[in-house]
CSV table of C-alpha atoms and ligand atoms in Angstrom, one decimal:
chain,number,residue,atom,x,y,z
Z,1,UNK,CA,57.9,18.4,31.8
Z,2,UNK,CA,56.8,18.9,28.6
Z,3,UNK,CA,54.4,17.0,26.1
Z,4,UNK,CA,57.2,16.1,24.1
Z,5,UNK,CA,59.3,14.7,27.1
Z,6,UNK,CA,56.4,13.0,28.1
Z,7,UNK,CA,56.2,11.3,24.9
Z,8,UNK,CA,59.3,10.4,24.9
Z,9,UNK,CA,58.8,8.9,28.2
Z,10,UNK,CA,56.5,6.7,27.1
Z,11,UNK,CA,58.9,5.3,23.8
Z,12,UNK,CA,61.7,4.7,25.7
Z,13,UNK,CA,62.8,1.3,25.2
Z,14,UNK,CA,63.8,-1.3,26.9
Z,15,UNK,CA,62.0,0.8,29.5
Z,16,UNK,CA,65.0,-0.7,32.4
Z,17,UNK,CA,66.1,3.1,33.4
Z,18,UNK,CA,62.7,4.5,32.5
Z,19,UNK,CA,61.3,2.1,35.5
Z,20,UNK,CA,64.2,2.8,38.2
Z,21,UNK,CA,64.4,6.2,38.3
Z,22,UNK,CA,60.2,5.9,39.2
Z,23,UNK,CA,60.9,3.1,41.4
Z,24,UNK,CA,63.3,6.0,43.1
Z,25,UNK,CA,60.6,8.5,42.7
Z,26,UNK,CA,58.2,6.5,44.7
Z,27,UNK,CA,60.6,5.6,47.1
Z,28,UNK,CA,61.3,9.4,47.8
Z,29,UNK,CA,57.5,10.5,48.0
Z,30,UNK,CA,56.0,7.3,49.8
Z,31,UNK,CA,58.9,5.6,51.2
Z,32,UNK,CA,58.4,2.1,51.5
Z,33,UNK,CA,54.8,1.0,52.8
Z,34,UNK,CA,52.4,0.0,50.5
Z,35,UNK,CA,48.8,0.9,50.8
Z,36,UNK,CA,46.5,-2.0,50.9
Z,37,UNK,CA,42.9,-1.0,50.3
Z,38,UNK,CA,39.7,-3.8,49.8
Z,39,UNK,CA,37.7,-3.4,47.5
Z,40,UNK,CA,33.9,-4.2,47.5
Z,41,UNK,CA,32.1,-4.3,43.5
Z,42,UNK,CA,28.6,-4.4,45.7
Z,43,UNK,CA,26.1,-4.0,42.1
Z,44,UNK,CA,27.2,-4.9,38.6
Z,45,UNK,CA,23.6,-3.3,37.2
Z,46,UNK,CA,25.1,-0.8,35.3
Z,47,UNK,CA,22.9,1.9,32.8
Z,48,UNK,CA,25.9,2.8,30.2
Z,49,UNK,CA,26.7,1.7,27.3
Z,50,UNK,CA,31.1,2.0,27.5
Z,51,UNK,CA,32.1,0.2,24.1
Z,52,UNK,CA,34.9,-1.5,26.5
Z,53,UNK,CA,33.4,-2.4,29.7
Z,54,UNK,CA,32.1,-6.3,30.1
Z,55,UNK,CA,29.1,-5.3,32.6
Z,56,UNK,CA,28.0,-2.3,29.9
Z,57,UNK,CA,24.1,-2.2,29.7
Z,58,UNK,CA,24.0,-4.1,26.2
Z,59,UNK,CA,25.7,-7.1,27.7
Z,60,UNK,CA,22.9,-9.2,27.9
Z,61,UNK,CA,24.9,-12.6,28.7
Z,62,UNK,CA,25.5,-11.0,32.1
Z,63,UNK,CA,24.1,-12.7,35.3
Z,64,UNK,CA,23.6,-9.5,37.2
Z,65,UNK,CA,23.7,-9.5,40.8
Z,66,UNK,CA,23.5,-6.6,43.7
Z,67,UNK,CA,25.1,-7.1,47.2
Z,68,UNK,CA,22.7,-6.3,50.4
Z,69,UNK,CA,23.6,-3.8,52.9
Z,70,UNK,CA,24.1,-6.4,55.4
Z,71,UNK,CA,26.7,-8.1,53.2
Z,72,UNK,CA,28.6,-4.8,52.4
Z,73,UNK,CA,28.9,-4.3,56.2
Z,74,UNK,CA,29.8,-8.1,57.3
Z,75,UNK,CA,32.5,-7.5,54.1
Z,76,UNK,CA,33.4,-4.5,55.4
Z,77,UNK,CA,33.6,-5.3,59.1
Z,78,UNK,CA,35.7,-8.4,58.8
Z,79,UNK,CA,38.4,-6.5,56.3
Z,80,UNK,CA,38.5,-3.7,59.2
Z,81,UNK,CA,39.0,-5.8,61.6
Z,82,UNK,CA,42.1,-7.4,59.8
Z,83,UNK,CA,43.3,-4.1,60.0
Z,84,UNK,CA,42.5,-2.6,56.3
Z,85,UNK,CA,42.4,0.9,56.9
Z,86,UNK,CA,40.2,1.8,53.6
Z,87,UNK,CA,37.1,0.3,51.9
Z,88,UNK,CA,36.9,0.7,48.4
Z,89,UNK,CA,33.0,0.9,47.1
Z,90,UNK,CA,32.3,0.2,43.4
Z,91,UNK,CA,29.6,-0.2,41.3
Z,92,UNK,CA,28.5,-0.2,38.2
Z,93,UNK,CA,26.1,3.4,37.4
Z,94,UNK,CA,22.9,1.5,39.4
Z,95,UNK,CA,19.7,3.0,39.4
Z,96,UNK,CA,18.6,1.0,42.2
Z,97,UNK,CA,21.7,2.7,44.3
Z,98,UNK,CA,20.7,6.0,44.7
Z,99,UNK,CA,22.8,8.9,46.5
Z,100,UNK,CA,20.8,8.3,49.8
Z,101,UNK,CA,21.2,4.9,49.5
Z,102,UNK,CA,24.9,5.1,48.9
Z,103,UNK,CA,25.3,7.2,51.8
Z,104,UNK,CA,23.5,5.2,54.1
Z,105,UNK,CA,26.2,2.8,53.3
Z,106,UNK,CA,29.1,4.9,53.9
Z,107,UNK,CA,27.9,5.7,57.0
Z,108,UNK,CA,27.5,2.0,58.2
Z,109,UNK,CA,30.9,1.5,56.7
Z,110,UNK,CA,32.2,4.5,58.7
Z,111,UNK,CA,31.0,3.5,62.2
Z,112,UNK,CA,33.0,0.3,61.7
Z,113,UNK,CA,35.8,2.3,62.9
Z,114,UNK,CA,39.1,4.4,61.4
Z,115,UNK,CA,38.5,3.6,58.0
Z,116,UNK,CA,38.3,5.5,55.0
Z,117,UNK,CA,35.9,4.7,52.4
Z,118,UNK,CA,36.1,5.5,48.6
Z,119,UNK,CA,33.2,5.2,46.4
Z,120,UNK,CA,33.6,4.2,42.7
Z,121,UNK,CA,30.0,4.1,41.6
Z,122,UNK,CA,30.6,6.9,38.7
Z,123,UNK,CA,28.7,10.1,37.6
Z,124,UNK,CA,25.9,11.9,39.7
Z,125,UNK,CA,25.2,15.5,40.0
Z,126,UNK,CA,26.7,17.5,42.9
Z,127,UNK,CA,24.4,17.6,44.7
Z,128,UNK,CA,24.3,13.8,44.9
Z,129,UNK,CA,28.1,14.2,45.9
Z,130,UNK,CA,27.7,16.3,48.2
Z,131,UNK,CA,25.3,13.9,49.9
Z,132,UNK,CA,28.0,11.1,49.7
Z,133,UNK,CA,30.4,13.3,51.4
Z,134,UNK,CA,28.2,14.3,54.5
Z,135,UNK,CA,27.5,10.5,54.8
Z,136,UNK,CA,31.3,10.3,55.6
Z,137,UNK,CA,32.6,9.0,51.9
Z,138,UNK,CA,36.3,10.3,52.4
Z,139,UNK,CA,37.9,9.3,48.3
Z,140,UNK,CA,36.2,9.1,45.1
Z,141,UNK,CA,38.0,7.6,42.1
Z,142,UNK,CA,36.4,7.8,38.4
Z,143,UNK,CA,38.8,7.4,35.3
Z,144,UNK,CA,38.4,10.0,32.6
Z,145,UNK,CA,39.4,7.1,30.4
Z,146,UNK,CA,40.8,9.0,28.0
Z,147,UNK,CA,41.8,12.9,27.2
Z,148,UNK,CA,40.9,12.4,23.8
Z,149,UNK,CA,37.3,14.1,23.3
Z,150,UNK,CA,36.9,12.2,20.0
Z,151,UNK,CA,37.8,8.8,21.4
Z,152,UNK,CA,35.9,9.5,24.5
Z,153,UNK,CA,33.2,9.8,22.4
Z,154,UNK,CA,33.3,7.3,20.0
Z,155,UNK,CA,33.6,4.7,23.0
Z,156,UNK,CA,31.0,6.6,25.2
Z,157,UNK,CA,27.6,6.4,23.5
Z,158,UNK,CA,25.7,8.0,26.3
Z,159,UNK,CA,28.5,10.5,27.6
Z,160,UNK,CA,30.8,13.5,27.3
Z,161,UNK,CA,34.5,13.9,28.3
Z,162,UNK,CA,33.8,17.5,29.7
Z,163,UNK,CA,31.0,16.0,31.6
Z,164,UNK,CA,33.3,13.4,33.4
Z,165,UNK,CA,35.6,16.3,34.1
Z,166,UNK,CA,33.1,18.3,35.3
Z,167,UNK,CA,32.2,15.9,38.1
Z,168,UNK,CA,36.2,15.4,39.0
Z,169,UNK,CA,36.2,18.9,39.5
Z,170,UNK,CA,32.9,19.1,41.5
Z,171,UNK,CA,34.4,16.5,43.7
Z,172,UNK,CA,37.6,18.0,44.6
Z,173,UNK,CA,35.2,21.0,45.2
Z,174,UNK,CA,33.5,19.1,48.0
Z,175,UNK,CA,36.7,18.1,49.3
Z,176,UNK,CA,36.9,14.3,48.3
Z,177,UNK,CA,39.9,13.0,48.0
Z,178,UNK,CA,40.1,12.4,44.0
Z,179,UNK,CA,41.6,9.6,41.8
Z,180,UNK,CA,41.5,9.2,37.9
Z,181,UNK,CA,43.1,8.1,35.3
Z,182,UNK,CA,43.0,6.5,31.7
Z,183,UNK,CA,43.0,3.1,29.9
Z,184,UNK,CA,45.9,3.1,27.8
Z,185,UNK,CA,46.0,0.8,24.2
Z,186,UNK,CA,42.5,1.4,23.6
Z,187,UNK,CA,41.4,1.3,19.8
Z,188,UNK,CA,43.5,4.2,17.7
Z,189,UNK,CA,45.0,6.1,20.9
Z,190,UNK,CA,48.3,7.0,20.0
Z,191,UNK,CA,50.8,7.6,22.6
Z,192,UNK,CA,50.2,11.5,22.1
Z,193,UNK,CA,46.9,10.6,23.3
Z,194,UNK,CA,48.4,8.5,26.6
Z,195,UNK,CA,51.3,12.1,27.3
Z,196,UNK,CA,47.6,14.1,27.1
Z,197,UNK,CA,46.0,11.6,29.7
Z,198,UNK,CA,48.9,12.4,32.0
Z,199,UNK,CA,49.2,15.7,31.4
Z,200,UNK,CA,45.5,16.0,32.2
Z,201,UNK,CA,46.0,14.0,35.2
Z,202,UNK,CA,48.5,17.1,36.5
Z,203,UNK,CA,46.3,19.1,35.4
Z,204,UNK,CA,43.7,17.7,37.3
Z,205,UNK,CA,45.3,17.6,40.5
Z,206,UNK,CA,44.8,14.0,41.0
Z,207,UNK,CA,45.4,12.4,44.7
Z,208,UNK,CA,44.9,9.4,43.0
Z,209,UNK,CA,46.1,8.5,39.5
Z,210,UNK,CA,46.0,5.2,37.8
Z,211,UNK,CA,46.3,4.0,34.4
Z,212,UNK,CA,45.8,0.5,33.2
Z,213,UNK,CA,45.8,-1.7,30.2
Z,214,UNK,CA,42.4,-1.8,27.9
Z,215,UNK,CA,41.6,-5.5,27.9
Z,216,UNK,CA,39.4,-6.4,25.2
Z,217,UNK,CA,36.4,-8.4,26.6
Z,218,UNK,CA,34.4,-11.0,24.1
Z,219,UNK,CA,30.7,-9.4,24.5
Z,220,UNK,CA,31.6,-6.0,24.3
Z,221,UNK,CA,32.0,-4.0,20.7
Z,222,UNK,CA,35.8,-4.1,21.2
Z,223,UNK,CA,35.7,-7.8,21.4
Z,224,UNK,CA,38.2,-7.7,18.0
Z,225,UNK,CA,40.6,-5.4,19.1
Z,226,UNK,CA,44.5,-5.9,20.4
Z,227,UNK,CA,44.0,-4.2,23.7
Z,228,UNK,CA,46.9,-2.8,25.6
Z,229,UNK,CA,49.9,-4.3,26.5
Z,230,UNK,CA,51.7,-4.7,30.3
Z,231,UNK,CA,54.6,-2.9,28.6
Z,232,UNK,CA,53.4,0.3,28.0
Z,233,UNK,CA,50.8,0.1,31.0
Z,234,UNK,CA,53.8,-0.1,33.4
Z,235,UNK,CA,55.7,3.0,31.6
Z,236,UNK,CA,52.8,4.9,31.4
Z,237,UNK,CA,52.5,3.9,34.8
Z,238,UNK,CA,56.3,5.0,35.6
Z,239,UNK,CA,55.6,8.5,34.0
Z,240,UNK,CA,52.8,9.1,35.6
Z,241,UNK,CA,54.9,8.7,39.2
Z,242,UNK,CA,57.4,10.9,37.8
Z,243,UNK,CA,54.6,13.5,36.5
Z,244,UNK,CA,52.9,13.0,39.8
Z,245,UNK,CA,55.5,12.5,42.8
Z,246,UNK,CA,52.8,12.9,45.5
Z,247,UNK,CA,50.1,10.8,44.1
Z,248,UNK,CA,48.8,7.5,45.1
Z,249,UNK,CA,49.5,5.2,42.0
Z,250,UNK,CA,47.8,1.2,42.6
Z,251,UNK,CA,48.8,-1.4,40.4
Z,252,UNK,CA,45.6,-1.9,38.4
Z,253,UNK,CA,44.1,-5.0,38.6
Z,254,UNK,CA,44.3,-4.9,35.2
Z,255,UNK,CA,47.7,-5.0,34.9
Z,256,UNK,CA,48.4,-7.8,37.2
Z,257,UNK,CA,46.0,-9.4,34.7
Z,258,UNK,CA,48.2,-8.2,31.6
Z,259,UNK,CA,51.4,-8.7,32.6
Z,260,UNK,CA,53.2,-12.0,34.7
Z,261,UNK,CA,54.1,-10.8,37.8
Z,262,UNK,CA,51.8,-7.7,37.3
Z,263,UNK,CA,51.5,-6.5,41.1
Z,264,UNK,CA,55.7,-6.7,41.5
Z,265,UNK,CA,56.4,-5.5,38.2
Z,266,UNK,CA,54.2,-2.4,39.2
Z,267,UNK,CA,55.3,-2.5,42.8
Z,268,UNK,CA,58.7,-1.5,41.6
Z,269,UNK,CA,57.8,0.6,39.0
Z,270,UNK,CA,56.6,3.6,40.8
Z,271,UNK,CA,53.0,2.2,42.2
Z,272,UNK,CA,52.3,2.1,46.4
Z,273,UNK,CA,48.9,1.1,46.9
Z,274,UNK,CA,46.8,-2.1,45.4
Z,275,UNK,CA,43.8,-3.5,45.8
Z,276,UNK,CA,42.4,-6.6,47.3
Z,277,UNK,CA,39.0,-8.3,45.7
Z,278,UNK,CA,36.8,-9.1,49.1
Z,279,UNK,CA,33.8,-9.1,46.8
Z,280,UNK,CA,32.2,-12.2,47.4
Z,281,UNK,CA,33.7,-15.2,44.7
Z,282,UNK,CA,30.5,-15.9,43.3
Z,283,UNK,CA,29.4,-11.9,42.8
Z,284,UNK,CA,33.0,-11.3,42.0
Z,285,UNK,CA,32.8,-13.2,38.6
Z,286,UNK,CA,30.6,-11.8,37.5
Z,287,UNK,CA,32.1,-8.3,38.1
Z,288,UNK,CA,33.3,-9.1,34.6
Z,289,UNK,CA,34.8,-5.9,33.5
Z,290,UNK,CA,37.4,-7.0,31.4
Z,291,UNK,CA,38.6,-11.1,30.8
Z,292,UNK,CA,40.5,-12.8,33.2
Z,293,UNK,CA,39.7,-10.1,36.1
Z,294,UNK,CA,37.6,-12.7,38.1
Z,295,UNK,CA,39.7,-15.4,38.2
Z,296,UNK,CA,40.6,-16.2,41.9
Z,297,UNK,CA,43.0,-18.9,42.9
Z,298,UNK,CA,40.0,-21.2,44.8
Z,299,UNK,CA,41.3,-21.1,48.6
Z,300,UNK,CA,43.6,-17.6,48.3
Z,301,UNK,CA,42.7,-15.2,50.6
Z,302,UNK,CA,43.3,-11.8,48.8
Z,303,UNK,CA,44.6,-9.2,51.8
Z,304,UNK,CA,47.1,-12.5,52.9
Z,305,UNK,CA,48.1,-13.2,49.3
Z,306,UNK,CA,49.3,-9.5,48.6
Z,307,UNK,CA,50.7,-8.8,52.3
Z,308,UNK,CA,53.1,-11.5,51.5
Z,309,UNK,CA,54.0,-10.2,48.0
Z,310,UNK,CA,54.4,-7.0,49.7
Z,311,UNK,CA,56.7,-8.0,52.3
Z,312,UNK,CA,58.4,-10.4,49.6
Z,313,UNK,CA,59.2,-7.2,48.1
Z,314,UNK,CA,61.0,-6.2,51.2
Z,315,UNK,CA,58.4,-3.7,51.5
Z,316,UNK,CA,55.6,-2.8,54.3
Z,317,UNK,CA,52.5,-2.8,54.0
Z,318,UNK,CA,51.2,0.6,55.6
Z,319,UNK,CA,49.0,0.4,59.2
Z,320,UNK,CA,48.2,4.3,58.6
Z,321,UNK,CA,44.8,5.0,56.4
Z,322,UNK,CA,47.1,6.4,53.0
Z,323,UNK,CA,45.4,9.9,52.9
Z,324,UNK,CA,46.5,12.1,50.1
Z,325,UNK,CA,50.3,12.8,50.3
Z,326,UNK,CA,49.4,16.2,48.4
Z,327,UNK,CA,49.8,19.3,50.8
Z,328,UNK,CA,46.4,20.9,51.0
Z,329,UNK,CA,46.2,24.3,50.1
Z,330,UNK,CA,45.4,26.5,52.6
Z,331,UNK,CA,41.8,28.0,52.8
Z,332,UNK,CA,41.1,25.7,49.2
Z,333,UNK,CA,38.2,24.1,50.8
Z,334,UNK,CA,40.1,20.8,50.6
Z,335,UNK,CA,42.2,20.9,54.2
Z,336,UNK,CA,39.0,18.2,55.8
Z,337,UNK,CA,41.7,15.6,55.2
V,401,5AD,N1,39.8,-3.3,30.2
V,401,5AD,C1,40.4,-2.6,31.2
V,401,5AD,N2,39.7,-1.8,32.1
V,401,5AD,C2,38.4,-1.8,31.9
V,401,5AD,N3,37.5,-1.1,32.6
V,401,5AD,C3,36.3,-1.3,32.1
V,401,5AD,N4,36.4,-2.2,31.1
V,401,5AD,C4,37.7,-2.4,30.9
V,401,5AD,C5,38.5,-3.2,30.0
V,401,5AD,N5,37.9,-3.9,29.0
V,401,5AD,C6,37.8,-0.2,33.7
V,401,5AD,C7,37.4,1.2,33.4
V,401,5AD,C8,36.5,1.7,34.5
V,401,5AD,C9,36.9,0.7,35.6
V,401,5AD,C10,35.8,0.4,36.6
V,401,5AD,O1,37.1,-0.5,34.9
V,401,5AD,O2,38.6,2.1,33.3
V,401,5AD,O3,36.8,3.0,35.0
């Protein structure tokens, strides 16, 4: 496809046709189980300084908190044993979690049984990866945020785009399973700018691609800006299944927060996996990336709630662990899978 198809892609409107023909695409590639994974924001101590990101390092308002070990495994264990077949690990970049200290975690994750674990905890040198990896750490997902060098820069004080990049590529090296992705309706990103961030995302090789809706948050730099709507997050979201017929797409957690109906608008709009919060509520709010992300119904468990939107759906949610649907190539260094 090319960058002016893409493009178009993303104009079309009313987006009806635009979202079938990915619904169809996803029904193709993944059939129809959804991948359920649990995710676990275990530190939200973070050292950067992202001009979107509620938990940035400047947002002194913050009550910071970091999960124990223990707690990451009880977490952990109880999810397992309600048959979630991958643990999601994020963080924000915490000094106090170093690589061995990550990978001591995998690993107690790991012996809980047939579960893969993905770590989110963002940028370390290789050899810090490679550390993760040994430990057991199957995934890794960190969002280039945006293609745009410029942008990336003007949002990421302390960081380079080809930096990011350069630790995608050094963790598809090591033979993680890799997801990224974009935030789309950040400040003056033009929808050139979101075709690039797909594009990129081939380019890239992605197992796992998302792309969700910039949210302004009140103590952030942003705080004044529009943010990005639920539209365009679910046709980027569309384009990116037709762009990528083999990847994992989740409904981002942001987007259920952007748009009513978030999780079955996406559902049906080319995504197959989401997520379910098990952080702890009283951690979990203040895991405050973006407004309105913390807001659990008091009393709704998360894995229940979603299983029954799922199956409400008349959809499945999968039993097997939702490795990478991408065929390895042979003797690439990436067939551990
Ligand atoms: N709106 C939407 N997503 C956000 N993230 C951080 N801040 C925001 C925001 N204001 C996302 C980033 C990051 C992930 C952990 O959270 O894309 O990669």
């Amino acid at each position: 496809m090319t960058r002016s198809q893409v493009i178009e892609m993303l104009n079309t409107k009313p987006a009806g046709a635009l979202l079938v023909r990915a619904d169809r695409a996803r029904a193709a590639t993944c059939g129809e189980s959804v991948h359920l994974r649990g995710i676990i924001e275990y530190s939200n101590h973070c050292g950067r300084r992202c001009a979107y990101c509620g938990i940035n390092a400047d947002n002194r308002s913050l009550q910071r908190y970091r999960l124990t070990m223990a707690q990451v495994r009880t977490i952990a264990a109880e999810a397992v044993g309600r048959g979630v077949r991958t643990i999601v690990l994020q963080a924000g970049e915490d000094p106090a979690f170093t690589a061995d200290k990550i990978a001591a975690i995998v690993e107690t994750v790991k012996l809980l049984g047939d579960v893969a674990v993905t770590l989110s905890c963002g940028e370390f040198h290789r050899d810090a990866y490679r550390r993760m990896r040994d430990a057991g750490a199957d995934r890794y997902l960190i969002k280039f945020e945006t293609s745009n060098e410029a942008l990336y820069e003007r949002l990421h004080p302390d960081s380079r785009l080809d930096d990011r990049l350069c630790c995608i590529r050094d963790l598809a090296d090591l033979g993680f399973q890799t997801g990224s992705g974009s935030l789309v309706g950040l400040p003056e990103q033009t929808v050139e700018d979101i075709a690039d961030d797909l594009l990129l995302a081939v380019a890239l090789e992605l197992d796992m691609a998302t792309f969700s809706p910039f949210l302004p948050h009140p103590q952030t730099p942003l705080a004044a800006e529009t943010g990005g709507t639920g539209e365009l997050a679910l046709r980027t979201l569309a384009a990116a299944r037709l762009l990528l017929p083999h990847a994992h797409i989740p409904v981002s957690t942001a987007l259920a927060t952007a748009c009513d109906d978030g999780y079955r608008r996406g559902l049906q709009a080319g995504a197959n996996v989401v997520m379910a919060n098990l952080t702890p509520p009283d951690a979990a709010r203040h895991y405050d990336l973006y407004p309105g992300k913390t807001t659990r119904r008091a009393g709704r468990d998360p894995v229940d709630h979603l299983r029954g939107l799922i199956e409400s759906l008349g959809r499945t949610t999968a039993t097997d662990r939702g490795d990478s649907l991408r065929q390895a190539p042979v003797g690439a260094g990436r067939s551990e899978r």
